[in-house]
CSV table of N, CA and C in Angstrom, one decimal:
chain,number,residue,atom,x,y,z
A,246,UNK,N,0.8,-1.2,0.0
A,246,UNK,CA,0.0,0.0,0.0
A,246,UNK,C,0.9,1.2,0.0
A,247,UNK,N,0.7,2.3,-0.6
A,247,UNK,CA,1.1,3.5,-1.0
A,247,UNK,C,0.7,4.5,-0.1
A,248,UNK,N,1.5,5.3,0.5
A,248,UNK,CA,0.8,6.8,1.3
A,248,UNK,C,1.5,7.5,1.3
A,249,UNK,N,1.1,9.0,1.4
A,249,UNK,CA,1.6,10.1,1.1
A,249,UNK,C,2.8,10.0,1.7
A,250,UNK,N,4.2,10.6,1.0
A,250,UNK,CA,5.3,10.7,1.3
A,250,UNK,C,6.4,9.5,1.3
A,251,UNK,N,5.5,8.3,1.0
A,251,UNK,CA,6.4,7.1,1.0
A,251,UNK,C,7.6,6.8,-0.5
A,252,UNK,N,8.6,6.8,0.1
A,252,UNK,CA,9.4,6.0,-1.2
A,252,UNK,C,9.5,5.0,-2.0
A,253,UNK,N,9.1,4.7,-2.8
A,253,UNK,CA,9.0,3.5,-3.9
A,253,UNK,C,9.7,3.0,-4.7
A,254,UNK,N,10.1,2.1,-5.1
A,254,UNK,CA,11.0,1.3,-6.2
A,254,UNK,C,10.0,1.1,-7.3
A,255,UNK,N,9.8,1.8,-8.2
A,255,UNK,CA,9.3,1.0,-9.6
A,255,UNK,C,10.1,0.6,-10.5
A,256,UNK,N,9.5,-0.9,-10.8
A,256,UNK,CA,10.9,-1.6,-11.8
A,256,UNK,C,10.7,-1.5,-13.0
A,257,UNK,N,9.4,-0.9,-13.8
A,257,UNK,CA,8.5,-0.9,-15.2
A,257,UNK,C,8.4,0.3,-15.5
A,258,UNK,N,8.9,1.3,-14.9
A,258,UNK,CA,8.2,2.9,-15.3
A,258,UNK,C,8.5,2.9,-16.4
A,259,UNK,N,8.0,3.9,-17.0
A,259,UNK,CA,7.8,4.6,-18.6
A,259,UNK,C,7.0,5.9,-18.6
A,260,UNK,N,8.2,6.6,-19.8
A,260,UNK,CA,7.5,7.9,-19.7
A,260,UNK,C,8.0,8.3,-21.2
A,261,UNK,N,6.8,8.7,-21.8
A,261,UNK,CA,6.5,9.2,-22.8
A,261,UNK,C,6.8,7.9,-23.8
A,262,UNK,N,6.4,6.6,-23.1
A,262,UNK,CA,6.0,4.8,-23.9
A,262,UNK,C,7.6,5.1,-24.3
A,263,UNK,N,8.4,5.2,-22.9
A,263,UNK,CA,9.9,4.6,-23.3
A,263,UNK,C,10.3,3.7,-21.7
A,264,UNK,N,10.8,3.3,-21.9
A,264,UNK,CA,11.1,2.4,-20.1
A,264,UNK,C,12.3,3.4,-19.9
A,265,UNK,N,12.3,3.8,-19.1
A,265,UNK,CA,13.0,4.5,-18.2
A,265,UNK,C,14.0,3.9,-16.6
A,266,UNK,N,13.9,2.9,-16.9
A,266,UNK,CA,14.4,2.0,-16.0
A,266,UNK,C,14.4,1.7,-14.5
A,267,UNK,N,14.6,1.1,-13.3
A,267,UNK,CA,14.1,1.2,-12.1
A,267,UNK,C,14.3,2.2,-11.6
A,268,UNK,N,13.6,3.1,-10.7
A,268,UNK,CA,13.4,4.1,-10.4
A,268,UNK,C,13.1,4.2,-9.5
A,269,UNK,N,13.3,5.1,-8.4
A,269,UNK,CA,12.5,5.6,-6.9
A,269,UNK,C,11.6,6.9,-6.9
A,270,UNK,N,10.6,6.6,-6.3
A,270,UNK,CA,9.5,7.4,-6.6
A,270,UNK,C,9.1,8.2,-5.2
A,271,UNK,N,8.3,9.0,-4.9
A,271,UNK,CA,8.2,9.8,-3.8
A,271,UNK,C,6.5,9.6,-4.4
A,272,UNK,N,5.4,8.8,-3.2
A,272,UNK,CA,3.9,9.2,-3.3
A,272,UNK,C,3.9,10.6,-2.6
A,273,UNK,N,3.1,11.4,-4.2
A,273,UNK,CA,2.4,12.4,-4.0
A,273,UNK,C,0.8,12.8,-4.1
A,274,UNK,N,0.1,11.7,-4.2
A,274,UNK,CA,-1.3,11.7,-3.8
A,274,UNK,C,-1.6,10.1,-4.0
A,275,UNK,N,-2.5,9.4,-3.1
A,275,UNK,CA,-2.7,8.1,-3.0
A,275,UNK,C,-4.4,8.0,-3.1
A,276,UNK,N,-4.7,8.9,-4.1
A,276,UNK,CA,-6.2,8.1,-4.4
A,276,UNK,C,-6.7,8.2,-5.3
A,277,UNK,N,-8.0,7.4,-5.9
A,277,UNK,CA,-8.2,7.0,-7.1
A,277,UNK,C,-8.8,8.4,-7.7
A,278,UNK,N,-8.7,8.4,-9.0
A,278,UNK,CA,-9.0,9.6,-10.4
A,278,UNK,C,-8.8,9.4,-11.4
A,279,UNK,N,-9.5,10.1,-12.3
A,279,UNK,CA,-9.2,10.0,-13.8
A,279,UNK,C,-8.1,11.3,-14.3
A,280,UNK,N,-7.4,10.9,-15.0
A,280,UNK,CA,-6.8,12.0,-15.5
A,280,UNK,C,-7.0,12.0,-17.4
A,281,UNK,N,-7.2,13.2,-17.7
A,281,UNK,CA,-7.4,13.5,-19.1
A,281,UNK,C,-8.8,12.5,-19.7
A,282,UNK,N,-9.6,12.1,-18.9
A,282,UNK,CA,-10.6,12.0,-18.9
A,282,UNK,C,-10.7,10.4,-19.6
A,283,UNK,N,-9.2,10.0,-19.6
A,283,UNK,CA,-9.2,8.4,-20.6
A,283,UNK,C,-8.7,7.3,-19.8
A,284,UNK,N,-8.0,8.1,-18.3
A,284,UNK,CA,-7.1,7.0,-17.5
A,284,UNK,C,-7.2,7.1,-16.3
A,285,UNK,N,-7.3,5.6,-15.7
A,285,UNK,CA,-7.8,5.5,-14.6
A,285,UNK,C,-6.3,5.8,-14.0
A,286,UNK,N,-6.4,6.1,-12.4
A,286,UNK,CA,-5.0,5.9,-12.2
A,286,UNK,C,-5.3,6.0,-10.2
A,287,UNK,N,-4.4,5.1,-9.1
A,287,UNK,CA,-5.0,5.5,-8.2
A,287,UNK,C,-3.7,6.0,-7.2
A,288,UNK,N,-2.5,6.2,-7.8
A,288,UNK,CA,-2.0,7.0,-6.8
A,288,UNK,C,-0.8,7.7,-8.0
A,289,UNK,N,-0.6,9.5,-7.7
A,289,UNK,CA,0.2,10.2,-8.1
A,289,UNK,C,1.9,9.8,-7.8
A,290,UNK,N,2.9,10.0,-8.5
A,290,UNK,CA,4.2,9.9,-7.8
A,290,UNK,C,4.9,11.1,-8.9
A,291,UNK,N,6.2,11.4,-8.0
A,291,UNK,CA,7.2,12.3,-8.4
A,291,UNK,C,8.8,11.5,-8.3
A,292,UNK,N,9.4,11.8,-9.9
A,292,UNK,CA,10.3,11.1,-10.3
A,292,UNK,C,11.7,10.9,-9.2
A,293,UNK,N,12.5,10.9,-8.7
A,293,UNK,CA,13.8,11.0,-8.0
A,293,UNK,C,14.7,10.2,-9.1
A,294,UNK,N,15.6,11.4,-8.6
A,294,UNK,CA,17.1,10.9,-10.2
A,294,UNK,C,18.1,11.2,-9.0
A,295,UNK,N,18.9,10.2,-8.7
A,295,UNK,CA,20.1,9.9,-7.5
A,295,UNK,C,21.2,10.4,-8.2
A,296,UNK,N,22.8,10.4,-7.8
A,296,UNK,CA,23.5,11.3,-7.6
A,296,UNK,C,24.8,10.5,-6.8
A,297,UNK,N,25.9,10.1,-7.4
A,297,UNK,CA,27.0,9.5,-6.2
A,297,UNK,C,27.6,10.8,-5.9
A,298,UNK,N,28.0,10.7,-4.2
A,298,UNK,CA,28.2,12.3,-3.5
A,298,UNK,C,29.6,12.7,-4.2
A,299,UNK,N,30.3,11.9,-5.0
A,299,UNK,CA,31.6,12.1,-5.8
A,299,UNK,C,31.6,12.3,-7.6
A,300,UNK,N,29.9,12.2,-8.0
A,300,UNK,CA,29.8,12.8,-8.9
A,300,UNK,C,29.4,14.3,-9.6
A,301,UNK,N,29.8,14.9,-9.3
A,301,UNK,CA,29.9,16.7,-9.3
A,301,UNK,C,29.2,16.9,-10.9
A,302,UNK,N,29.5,16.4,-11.7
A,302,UNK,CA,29.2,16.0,-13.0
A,302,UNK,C,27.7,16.0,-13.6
A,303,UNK,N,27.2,14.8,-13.2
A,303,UNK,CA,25.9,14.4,-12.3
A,303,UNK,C,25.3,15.6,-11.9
A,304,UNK,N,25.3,15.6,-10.6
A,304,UNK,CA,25.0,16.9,-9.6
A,304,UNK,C,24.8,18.0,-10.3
A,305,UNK,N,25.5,18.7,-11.2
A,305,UNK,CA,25.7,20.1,-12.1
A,305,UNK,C,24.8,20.0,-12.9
A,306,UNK,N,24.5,18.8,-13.2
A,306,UNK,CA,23.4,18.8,-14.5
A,306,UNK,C,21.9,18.8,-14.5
A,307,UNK,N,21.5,17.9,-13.3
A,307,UNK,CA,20.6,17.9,-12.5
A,307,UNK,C,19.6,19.0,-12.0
A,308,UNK,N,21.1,19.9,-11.5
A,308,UNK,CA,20.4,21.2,-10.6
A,308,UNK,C,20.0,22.1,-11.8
A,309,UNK,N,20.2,21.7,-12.8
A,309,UNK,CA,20.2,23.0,-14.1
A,309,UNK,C,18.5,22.9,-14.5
A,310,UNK,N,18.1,21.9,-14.2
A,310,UNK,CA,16.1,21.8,-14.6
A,310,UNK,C,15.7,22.5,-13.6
A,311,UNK,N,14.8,23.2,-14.2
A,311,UNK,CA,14.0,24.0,-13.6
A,311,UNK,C,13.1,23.5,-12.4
A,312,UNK,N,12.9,22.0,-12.9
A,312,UNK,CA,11.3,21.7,-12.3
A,312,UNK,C,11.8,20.5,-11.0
A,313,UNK,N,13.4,20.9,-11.2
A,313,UNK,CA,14.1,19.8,-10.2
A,313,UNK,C,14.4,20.4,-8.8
A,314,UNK,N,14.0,19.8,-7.7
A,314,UNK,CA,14.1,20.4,-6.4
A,314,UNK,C,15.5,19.1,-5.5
A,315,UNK,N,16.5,20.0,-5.2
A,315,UNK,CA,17.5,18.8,-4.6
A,315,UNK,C,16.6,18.0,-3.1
A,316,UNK,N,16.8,16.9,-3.2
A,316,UNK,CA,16.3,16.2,-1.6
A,316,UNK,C,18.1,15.7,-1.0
A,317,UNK,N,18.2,15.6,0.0
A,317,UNK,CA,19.1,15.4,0.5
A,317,UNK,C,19.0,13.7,1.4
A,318,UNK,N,20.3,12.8,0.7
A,318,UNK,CA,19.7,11.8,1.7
A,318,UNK,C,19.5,11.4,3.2
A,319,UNK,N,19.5,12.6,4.0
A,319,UNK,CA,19.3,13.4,5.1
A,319,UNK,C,17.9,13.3,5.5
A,320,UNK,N,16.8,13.6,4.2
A,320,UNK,CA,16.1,13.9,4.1
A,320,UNK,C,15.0,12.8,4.1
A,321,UNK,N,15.3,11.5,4.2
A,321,UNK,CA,15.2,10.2,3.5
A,321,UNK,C,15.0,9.2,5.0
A,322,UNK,N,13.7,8.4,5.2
A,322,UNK,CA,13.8,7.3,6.1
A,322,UNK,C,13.9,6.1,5.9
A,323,UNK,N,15.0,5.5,5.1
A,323,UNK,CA,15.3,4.1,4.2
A,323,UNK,C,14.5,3.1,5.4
A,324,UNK,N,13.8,2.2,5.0
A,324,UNK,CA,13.1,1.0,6.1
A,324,UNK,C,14.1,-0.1,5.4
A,325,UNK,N,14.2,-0.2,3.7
A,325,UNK,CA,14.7,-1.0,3.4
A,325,UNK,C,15.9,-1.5,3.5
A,326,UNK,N,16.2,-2.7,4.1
A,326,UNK,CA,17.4,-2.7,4.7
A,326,UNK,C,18.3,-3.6,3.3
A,327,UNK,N,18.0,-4.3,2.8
A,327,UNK,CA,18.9,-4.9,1.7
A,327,UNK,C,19.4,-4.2,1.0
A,328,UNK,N,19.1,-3.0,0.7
A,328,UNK,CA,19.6,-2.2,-0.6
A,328,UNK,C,20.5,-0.8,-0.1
A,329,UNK,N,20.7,-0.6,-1.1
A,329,UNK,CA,21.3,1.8,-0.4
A,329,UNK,C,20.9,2.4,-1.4
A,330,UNK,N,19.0,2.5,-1.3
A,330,UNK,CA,18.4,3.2,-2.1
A,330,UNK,C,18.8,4.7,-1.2
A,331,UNK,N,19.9,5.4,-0.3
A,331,UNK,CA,19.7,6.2,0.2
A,331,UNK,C,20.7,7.5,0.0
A,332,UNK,N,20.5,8.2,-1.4
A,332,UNK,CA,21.7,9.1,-1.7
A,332,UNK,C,21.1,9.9,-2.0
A,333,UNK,N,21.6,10.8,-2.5
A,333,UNK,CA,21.4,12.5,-2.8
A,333,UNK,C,20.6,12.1,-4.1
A,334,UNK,N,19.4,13.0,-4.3
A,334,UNK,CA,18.8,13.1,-5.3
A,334,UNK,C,18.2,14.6,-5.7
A,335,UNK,N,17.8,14.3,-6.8
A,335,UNK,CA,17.2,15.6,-7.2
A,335,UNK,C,15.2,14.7,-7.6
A,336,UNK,N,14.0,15.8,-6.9
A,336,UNK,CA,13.2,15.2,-7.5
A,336,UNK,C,12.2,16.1,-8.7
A,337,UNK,N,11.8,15.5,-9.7
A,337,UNK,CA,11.7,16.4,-10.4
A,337,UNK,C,9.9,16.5,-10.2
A,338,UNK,N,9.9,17.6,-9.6
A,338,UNK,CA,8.5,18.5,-9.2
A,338,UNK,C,7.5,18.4,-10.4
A,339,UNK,N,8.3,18.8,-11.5
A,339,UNK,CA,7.4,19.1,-12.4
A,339,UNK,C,6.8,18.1,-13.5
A,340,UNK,N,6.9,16.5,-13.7
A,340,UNK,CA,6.8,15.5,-13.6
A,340,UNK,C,5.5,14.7,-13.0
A,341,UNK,N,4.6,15.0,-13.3
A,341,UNK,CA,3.5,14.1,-12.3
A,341,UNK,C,3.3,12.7,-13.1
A,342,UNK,N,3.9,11.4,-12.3
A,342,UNK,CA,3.5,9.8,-13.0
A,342,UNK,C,2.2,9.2,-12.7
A,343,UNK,N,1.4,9.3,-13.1
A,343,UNK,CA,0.2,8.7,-12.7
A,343,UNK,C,0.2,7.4,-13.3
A,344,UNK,N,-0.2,6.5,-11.9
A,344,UNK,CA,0.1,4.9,-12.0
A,344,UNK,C,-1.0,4.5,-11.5
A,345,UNK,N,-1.6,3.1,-11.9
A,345,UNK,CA,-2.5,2.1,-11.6
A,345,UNK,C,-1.7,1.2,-10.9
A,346,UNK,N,-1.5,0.6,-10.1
A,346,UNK,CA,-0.6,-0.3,-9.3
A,346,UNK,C,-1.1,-1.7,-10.1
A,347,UNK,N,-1.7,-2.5,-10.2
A,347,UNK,CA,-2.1,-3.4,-11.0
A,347,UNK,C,-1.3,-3.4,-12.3
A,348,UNK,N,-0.7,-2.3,-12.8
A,348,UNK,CA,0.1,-2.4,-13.9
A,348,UNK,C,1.5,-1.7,-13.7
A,349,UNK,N,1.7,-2.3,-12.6
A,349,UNK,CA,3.6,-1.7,-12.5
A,349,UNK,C,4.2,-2.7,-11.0
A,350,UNK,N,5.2,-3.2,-11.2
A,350,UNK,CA,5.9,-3.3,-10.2
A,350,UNK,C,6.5,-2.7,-8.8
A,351,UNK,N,6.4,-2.9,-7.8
A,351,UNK,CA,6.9,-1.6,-6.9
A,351,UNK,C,7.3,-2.2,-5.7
A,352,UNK,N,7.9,-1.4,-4.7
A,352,UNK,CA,8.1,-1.8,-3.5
A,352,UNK,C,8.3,-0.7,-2.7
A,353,UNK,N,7.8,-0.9,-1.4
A,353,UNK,CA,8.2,0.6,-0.5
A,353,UNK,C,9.3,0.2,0.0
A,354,UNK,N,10.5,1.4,0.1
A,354,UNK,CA,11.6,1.3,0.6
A,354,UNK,C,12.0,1.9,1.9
A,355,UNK,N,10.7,3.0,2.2
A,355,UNK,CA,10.8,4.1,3.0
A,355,UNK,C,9.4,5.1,2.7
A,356,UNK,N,10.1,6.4,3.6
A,356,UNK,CA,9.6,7.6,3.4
A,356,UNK,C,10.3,8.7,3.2
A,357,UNK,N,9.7,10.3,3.1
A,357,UNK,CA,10.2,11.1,3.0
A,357,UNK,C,10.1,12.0,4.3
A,358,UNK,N,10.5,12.6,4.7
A,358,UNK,CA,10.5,13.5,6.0
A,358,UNK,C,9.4,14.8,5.9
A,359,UNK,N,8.7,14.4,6.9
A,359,UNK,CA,7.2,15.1,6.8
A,359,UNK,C,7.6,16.5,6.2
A,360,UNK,N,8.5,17.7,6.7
A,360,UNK,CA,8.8,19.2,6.4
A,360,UNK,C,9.1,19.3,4.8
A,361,UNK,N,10.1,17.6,4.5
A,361,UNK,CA,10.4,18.0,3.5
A,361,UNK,C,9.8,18.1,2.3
A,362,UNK,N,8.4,16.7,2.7
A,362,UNK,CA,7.7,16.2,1.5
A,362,UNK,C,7.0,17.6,1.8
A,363,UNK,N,6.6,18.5,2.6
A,363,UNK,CA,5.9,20.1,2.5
A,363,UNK,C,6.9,21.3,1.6
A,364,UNK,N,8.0,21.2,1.7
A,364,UNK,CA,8.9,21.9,0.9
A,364,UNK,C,8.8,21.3,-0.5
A,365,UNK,N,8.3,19.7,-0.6
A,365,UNK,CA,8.2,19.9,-2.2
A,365,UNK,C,6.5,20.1,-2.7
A,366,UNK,N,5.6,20.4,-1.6
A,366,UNK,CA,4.7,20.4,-2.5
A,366,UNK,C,4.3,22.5,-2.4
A,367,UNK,N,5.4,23.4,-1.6
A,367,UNK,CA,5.6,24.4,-2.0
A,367,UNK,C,6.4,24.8,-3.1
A,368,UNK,N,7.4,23.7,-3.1
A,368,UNK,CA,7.9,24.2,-4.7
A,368,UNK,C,6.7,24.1,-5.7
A,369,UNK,N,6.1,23.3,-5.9
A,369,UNK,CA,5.1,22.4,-7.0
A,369,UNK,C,4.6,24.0,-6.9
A,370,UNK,N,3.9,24.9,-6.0
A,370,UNK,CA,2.9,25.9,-5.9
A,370,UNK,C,4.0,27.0,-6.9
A,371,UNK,N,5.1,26.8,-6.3
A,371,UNK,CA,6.1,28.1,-7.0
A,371,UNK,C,6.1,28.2,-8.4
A,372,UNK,N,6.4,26.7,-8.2
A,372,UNK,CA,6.2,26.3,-10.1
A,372,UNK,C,5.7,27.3,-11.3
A,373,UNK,N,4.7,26.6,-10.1
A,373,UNK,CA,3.1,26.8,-11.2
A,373,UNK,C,3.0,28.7,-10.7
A,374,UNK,N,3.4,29.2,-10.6
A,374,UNK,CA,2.7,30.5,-9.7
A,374,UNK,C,3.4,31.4,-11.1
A,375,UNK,N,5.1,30.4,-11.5
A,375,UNK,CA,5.8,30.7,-12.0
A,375,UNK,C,5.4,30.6,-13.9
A,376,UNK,N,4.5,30.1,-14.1
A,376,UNK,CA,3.7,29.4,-15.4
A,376,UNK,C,4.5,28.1,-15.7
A,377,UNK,N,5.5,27.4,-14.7
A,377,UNK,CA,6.2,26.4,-15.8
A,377,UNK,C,4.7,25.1,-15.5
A,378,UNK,N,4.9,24.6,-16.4
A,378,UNK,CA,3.4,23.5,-16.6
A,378,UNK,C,4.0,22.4,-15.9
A,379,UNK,N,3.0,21.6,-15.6
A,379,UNK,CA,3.1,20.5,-15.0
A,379,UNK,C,3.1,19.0,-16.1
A,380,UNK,N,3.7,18.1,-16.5
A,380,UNK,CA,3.4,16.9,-17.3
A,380,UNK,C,3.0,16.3,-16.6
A,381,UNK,N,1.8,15.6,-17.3
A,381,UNK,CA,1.4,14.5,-17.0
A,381,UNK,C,2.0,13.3,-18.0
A,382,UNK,N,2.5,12.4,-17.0
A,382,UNK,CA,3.0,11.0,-17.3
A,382,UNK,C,2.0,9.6,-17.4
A,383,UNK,N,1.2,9.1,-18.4
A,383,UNK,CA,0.2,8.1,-17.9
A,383,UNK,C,0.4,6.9,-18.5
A,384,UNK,N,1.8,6.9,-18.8
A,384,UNK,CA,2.2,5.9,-19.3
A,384,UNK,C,1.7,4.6,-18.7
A,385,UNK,N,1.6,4.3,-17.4
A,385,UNK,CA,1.0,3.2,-16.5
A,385,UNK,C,-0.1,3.5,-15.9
A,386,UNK,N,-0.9,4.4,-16.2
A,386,UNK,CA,-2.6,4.4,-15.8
A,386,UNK,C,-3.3,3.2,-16.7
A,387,UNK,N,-4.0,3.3,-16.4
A,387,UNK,CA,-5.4,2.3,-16.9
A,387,UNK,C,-6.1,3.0,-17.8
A,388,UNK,N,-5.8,2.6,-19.3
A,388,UNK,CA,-6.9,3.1,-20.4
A,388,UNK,C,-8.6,2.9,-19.7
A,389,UNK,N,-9.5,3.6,-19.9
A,389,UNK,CA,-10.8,3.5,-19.6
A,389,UNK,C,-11.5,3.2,-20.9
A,390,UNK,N,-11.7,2.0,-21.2
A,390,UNK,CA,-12.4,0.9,-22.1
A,390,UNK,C,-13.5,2.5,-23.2
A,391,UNK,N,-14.3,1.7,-22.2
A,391,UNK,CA,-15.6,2.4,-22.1
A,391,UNK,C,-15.9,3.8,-21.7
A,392,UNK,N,-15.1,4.8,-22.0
A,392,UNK,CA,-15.4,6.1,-21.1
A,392,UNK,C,-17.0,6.8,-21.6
A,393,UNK,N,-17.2,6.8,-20.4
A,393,UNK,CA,-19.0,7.6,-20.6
A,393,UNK,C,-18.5,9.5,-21.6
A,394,UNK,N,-19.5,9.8,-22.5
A,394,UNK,CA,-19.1,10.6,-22.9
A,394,UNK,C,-19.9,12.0,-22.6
């Protein structure tokens, strides 16, 4: 189960019907909706792109998007103990994945730190205050068969 602020492993993402490869995800809304009036979808997420603390390279390139807010792995409550999903990332705000869980792989790894997952949903407001648009990603929503018209 998915809730606000939790960290995720998706191992199927796709964006813009390309795989994009396993990914960590931050839930940013966990309930059901249609988006663009064709896809079912029941919980929002925002992308995270990691960073080795010795890649400056990385790092530099990252911070250059606009729509990218740095999280710090500071920032981060790893539960998962097998892995070290826990480094410096950038997440990109402006990015919305809307997923059907029924059609993606996943696993919680953690969470995010209550002030911080608030610092990114005041970036998200700055964003937008700012006109940059928001994407929608529905690569893994649920086509709606039959939509009522």
């Amino acid at each position: 189960m998915c809730e606000i602020g939790d960290l995720i492993v998706v191992y199927n993402p796709k964006a813009n019907h390309r795989p994009i490869g396993k990914h960590t995800f931050v839930v940013l809304d966990d309930t059901n909706g249609i988006v663009s009036g064709m896809f079912e979808y029941d919980f929002i997420s925002l992308l995270l792109t990691s960073y080795a603390d010795d890649d400056k390279d990385r790092h530099d390139k990252l911070q250059t998007y606009e729509g990218n807010m740095h999280i710090s792995k500071d920032d981060k409550i790893i539960t998962d103990p097998q892995n070290d999903y826990n480094k410096n990332s950038y997440v990109q705000a402006n990015n919305f994945f809307y997923f059907e869980k029924s059609k993606i792989a996943y696993r919680k790894i953690g969470r995010i730190e209550t002030d911080v997952f608030n610092l990114i949903i005041e970036f998200i407001q700055e964003l937008n205050s700012q006109g940059i648009s928001i994407n929608r990603i529905i690569d893994k929503a649920k086509k709606i068969e039959d939509a009522d018209t």
